[in-house]
Coordinates of C-alpha atoms and ligand atoms in Angstrom, one line a residue:
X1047 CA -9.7 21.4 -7.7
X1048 CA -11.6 22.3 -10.9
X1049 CA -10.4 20.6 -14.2
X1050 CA -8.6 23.8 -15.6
X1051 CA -7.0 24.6 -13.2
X1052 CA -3.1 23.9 -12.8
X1053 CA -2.0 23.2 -9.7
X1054 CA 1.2 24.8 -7.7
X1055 CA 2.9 21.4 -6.2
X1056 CA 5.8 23.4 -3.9
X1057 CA 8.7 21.5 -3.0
X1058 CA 11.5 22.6 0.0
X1059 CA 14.7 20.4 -0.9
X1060 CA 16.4 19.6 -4.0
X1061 CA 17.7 16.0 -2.1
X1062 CA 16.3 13.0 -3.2
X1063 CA 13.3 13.3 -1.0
X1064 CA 12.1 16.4 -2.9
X1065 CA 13.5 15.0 -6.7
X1066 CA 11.6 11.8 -6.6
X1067 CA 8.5 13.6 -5.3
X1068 CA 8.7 16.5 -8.2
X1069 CA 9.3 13.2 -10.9
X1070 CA 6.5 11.5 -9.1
X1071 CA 4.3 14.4 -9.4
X1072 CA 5.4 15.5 -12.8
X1073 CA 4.4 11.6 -14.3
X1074 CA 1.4 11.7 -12.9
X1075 CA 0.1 15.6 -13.4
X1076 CA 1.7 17.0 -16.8
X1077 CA -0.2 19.8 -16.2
X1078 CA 0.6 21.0 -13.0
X1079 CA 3.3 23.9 -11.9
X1080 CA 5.9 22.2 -10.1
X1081 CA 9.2 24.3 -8.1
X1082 CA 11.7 22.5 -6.4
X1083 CA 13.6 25.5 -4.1
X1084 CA 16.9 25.2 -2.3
X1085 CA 19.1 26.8 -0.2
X1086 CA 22.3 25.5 -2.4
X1087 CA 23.6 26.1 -5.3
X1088 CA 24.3 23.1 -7.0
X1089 CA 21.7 21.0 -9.4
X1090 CA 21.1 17.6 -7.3
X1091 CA 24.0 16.0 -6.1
X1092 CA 25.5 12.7 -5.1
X1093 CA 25.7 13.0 -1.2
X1094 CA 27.6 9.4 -1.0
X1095 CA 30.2 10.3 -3.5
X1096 CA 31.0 13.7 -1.6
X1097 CA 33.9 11.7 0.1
X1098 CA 36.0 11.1 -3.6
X1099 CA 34.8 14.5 -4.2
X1100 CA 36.7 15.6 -1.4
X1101 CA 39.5 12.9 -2.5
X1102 CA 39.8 14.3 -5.8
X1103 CA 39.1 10.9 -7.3
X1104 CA 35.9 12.4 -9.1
X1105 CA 34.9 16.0 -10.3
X1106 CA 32.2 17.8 -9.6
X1107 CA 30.4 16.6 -12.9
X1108 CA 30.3 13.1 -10.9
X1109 CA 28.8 14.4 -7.9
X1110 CA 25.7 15.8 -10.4
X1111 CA 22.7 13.7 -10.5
X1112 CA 20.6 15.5 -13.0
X1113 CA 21.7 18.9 -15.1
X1114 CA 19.2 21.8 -15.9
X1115 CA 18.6 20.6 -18.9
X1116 CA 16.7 17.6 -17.2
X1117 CA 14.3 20.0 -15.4
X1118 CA 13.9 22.0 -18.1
X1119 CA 12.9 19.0 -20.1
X1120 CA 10.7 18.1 -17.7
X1121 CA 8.5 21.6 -17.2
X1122 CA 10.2 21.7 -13.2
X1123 CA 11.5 25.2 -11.9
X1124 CA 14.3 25.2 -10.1
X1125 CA 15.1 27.9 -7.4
X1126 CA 18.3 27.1 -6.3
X1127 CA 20.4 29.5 -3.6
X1128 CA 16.8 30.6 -2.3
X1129 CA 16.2 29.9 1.8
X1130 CA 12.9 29.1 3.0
X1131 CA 13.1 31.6 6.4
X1132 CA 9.0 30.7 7.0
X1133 CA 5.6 29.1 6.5
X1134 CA 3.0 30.5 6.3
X1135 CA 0.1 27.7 6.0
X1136 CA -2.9 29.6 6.1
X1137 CA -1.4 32.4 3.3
X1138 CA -0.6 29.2 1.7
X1139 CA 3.2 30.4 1.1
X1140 CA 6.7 30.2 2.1
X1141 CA 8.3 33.5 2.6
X1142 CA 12.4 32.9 1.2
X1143 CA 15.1 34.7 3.0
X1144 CA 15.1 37.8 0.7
X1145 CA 11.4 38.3 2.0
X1146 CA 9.9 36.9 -1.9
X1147 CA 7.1 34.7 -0.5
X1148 CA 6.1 32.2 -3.5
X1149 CA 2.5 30.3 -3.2
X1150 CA 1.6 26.7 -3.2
X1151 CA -1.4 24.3 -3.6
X1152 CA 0.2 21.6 -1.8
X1153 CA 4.0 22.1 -0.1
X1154 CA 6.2 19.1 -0.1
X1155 CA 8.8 20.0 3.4
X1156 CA 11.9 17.7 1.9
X1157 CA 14.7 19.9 3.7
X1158 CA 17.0 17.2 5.2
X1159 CA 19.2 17.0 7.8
X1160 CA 22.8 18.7 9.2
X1161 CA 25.0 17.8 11.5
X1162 CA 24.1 17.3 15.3
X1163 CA 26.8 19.3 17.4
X1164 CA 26.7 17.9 20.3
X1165 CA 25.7 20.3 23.5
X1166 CA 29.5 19.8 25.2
X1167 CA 31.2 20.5 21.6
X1168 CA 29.4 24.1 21.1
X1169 CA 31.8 25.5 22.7
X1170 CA 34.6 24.4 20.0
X1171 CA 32.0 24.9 17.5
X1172 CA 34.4 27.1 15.4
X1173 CA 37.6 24.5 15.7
X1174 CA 34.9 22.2 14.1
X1175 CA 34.5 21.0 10.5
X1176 CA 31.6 18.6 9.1
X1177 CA 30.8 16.7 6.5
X1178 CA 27.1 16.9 5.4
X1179 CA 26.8 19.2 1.9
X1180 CA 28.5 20.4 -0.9
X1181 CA 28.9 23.8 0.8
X1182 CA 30.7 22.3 3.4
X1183 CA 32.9 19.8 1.5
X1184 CA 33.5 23.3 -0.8
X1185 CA 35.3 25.1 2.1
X1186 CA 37.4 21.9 3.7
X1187 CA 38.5 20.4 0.5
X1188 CA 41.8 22.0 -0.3
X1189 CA 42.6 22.0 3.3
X1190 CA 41.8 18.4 3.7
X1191 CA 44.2 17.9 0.7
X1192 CA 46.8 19.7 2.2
X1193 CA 46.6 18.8 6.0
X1194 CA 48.7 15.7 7.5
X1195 CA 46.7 14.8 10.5
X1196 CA 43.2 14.6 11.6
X1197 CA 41.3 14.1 14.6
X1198 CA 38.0 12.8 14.4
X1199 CA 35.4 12.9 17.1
X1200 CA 32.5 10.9 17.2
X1201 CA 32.3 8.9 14.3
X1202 CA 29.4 8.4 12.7
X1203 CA 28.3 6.5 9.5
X1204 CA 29.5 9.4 7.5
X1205 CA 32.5 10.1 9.7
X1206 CA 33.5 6.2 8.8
X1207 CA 33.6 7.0 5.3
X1208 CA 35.3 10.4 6.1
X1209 CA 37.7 7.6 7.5
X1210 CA 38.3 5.5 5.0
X1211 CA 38.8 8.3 2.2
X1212 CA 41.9 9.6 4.7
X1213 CA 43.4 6.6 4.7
X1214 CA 43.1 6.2 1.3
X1215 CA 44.9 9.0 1.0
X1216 CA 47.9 8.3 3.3
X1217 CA 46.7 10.6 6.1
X1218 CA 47.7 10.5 9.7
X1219 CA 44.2 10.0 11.7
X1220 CA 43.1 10.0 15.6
X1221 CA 39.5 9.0 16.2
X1222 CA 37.6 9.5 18.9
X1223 CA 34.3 7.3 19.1
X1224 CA 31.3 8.0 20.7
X1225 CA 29.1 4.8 21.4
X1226 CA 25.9 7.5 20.7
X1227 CA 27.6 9.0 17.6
X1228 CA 25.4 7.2 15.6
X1229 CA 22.2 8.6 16.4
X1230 CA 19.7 7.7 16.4
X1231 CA 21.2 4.1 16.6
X1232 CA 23.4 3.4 19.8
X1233 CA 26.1 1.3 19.3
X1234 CA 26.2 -1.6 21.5
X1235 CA 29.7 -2.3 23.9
X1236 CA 30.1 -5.7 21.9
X1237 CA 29.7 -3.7 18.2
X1238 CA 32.0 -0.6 20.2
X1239 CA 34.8 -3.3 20.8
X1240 CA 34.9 -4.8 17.5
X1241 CA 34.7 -1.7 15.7
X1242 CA 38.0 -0.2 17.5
X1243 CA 39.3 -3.0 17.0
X1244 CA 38.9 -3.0 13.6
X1245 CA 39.7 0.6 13.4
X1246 CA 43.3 -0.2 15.2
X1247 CA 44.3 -3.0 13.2
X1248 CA 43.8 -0.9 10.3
X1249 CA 46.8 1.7 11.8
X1250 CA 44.2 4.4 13.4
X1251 CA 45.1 5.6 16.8
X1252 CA 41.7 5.4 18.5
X1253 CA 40.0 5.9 21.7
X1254 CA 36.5 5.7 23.2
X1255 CA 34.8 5.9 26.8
X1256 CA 36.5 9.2 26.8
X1257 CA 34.7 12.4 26.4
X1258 CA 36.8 16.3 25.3
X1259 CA 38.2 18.4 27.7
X1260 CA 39.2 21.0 25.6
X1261 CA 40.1 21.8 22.0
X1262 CA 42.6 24.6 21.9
X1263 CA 44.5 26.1 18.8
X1264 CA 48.1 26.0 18.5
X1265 CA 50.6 27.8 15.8
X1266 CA 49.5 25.4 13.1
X1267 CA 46.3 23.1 13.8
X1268 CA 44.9 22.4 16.9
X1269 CA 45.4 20.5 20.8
X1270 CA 43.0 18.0 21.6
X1271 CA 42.7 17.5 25.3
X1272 CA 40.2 14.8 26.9
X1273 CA 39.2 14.1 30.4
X1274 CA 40.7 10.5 30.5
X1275 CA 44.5 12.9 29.9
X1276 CA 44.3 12.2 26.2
X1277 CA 46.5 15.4 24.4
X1278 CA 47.2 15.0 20.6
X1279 CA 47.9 17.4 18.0
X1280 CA 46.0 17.6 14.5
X1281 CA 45.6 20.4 11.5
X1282 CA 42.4 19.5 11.1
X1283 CA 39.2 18.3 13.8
X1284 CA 35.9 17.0 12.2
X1285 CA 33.0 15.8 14.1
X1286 CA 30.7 13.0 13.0
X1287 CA 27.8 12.5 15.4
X1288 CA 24.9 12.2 13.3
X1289 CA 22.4 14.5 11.6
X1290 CA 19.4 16.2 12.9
X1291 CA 16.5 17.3 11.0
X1292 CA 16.5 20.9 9.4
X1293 CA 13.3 22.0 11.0
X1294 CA 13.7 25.5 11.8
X1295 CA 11.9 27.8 9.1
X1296 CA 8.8 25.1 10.2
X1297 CA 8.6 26.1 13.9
X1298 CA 5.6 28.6 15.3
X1299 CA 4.2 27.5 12.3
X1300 CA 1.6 25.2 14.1
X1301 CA 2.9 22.2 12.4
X1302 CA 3.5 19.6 14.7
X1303 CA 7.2 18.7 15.3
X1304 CA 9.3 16.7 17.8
X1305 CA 12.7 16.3 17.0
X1306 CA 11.8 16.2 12.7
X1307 CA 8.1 17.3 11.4
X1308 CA 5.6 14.6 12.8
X1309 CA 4.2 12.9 9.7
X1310 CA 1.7 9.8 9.7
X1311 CA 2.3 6.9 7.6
X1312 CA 0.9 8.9 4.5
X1313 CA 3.3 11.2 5.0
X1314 CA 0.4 13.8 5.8
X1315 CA 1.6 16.7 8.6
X1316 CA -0.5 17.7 11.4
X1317 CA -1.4 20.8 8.6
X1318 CA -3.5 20.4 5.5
X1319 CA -1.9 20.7 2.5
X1320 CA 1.7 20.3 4.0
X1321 CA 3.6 16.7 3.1
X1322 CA 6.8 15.8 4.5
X1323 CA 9.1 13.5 3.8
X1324 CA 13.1 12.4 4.1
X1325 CA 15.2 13.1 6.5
X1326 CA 13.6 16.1 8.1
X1327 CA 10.6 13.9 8.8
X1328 CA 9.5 11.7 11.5
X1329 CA 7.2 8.9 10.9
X1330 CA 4.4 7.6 12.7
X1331 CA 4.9 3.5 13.1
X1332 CA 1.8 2.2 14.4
X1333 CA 4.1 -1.2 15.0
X1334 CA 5.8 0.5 17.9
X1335 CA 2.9 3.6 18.6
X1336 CA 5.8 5.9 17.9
X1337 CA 7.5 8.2 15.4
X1338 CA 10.8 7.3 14.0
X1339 CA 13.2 9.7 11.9
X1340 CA 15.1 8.0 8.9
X1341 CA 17.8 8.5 7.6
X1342 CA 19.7 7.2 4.4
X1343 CA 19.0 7.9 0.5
X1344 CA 16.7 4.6 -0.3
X1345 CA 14.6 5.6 2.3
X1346 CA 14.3 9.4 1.4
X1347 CA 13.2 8.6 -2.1
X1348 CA 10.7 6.5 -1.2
X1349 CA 8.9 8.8 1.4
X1350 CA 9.3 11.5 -1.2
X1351 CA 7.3 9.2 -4.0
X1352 CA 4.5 8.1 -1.7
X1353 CA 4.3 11.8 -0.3
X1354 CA 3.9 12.9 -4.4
X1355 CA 1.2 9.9 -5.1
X1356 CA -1.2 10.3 -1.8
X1357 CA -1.4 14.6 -2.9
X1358 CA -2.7 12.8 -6.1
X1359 CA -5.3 11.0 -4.5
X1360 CA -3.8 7.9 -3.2
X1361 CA -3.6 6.6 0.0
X1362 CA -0.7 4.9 0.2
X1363 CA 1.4 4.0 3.6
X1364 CA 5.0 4.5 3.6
X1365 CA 7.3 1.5 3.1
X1366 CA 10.9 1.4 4.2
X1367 CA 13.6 0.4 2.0
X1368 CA 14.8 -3.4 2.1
X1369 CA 16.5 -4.3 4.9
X1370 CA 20.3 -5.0 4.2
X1371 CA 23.6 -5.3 6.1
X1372 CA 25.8 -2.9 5.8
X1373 CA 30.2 -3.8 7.0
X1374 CA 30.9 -0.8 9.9
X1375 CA 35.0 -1.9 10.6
X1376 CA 34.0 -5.4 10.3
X1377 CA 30.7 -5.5 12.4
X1378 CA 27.9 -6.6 10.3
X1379 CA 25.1 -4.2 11.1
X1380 CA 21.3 -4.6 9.8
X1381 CA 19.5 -2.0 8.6
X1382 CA 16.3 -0.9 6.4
X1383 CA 17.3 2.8 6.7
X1384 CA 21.4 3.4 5.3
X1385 CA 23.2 1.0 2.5
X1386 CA 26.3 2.0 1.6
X1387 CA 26.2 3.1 -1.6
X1388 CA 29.0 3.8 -4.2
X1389 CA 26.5 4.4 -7.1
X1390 CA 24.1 5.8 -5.4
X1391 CA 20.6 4.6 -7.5
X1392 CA 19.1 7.5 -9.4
X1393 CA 15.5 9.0 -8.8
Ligands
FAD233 C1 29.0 12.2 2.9 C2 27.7 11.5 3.0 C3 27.6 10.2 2.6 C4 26.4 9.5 2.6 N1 26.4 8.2 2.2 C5 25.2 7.5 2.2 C6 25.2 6.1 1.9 O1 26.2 5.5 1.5 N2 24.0 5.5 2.0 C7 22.8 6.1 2.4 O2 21.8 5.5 2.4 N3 22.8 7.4 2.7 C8 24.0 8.1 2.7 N4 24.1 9.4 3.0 C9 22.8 10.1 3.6 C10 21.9 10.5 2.4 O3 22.6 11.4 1.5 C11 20.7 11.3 3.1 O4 20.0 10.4 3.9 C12 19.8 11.8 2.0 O5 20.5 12.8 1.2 C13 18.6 12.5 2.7 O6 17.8 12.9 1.7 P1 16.7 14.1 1.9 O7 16.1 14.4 0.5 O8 15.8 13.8 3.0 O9 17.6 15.4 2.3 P2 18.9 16.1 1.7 O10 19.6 15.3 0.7 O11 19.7 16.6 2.9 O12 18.3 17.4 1.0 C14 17.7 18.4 1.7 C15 17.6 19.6 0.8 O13 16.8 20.7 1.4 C16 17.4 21.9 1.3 N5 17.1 22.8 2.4 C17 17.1 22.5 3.7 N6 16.6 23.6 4.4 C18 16.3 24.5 3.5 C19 15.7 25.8 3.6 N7 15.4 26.4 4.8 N8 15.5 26.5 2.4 C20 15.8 26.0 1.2 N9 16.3 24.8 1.1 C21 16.6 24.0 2.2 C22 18.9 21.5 1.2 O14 19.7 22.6 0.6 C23 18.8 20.3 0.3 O15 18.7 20.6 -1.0 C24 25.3 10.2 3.0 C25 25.3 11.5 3.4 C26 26.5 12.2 3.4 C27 26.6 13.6 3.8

């Protein structure tokens, strides 16, 4: 790129994949035009607080991790409320649902994750609710106040904070786990034990090696039925088994994707010019010869910064976050991609 000229650094995700890899970029480059586009229309949030959100322990100003004024202080535009529908990598452009397409230099692909709906739930699909963004914790949260007793299926880390916020607040809950709700971590029959164990002592009815039979609505709430002759009632059903990457504006594009875009350890695509990074991402590991997707904030942020520094001229490999043990019921589980985080660190 010549000296005068100001390059277009595109970024798709206002998470903090795509925030630390607009800061990154905007440190380094003063000069350069950076956009941060998103789908929602909130500044960037909190996701780990979302559960007191939901509690009404906090407002909405403690979910916010930077105001406009930030970006605005900082020369970044933000497009919020504006889906990416397409790619287009030779036009060098991303075409947005109401058919704008906007240019890049380099495109940064941060778009996260959303809940996995399991193949034998799709049918129940509209009984279901999830926890996963502010849009979704925006349609549930009065009724979450307001209902008495849940059912939760699956149970994943999320869904165990989901779990704790209800009994914080007194509610009646009926958990259903699913050894594979934690995708893409599968819990063990020792760690499965312990945790319903733990989950019981603490006054949740719970079952597991039991799968749905049907979901059925009733006058008020719903009738869960499951094939081992489980039938219980609840006003509300949430499911909690895992997130998948949010891929699908990237497919026929000729980027290379499995289950999240294929990356390499510089966080590089299979396309010039294309980064990504975060949870919609999956990493090549030359340890194993195989491409992992992580999940959890530390992790995003750091994929996001090293994504920023190698369209800059590095060539820096990825580095997970430290590994840490986090308490799931009890059972002490090790990780380098989640910590639970109550104050989540900002980027
Ligand atoms: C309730 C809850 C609690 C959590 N608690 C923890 C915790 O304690 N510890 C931890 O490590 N992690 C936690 N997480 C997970 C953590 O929040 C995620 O791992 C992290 O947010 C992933 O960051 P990301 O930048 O990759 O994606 P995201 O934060 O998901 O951001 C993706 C962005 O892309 C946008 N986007 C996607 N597709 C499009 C499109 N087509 N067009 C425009 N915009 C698009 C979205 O609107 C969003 O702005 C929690 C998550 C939830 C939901």
């Amino acid at each position: 790129m010549n000296t005068d000229y100001s390059p277009h650094y595109l970024i798709l995700g206002n998470g903090p994949a795509g925030n630390k890899a607009a800061l990154t970029l905007r440190e380094n480059d003063p000069q350069a035009l950076i956009t941060i586009v998103s789908d929602e229309n909130i500044e960037f949030y909190y996701k780990p607080r979302l559960t007191d959100y939901i509690a009404g322990k906090i407002g909405s100003d403690r979910l916010r991790v930077n105001d406009f004024k930030f970006y605005e202080d900082r020369n970044i535009r933000l497009r919020l409320g504006q889906k990416v529908e397409k790619i287009d990598p030779v036009g060098h452009r991303v075409i947005l649902k109401h058919m704008e397409e906007v240019g890049y230099d380099r495109l940064v692909i941060a778009s996260g994750s959303r809940a996995r709906l399991l193949p034998s739930m799709e049918s129940y699909a509209e009984h279901l609710n999830f926890v996963t963004s502010f849009r979704e914790v925006m349609e549930i949260k009065e009724k979450v106040q307001e209902a008495k007793d849940f059912f939760l299926l699956g149970g994943d880390l999320v869904g165990f904070r989901f779990l704790n916020m209800l009994r914080s607040m007194d509610k009646n809950v009926t958990m259903l786990i699913f050894p594979d709700a934690f995708w893409p971590f599968n819990l063990t029959d020792e760690m499965l034990s312990a945790i319903e164990a733990g989950v019981t002592a603490s006054g949740t009815r719970v079952y597991s090696r039991d799968s749905v039979s049907r979901i059925r609505p009733r006058d008020r709430g719903f009738e869960i039925t499951t094939k081992g002759g489980v039938q219980e009632n609840a006003d509300l059903v949430f499911s909690f088994n895992g997130l998948i990457p949010r891929v699908e504006f990237a497919r026929g594009t000729g980027l290379d994707i499995d289950r999240g875009i294929l990356v390499n350890e510089y966080m590089e695509t299979s396309l010039d010019h294309i980064y990504a990074c975060g949870s919609c991402a999956q990493i090549y590991n030359a340890g194993i010869n195989s491409y992992t997707t992580s999940i959890g904030w530390p992790n995003a942020a750091i994929q996001g910064e090293t994504a920023a520094l190698n369209i800059l001229g590095d060539h820096q490999k990825v580095e997970s976050a430290g590994r840490k043990y986090f308490d799931l019921e009890g059972v002490q589980i090790k990780t380098s991609w989640w910590e639970n985080i109550e104050d989540p660190p900002s980027v």
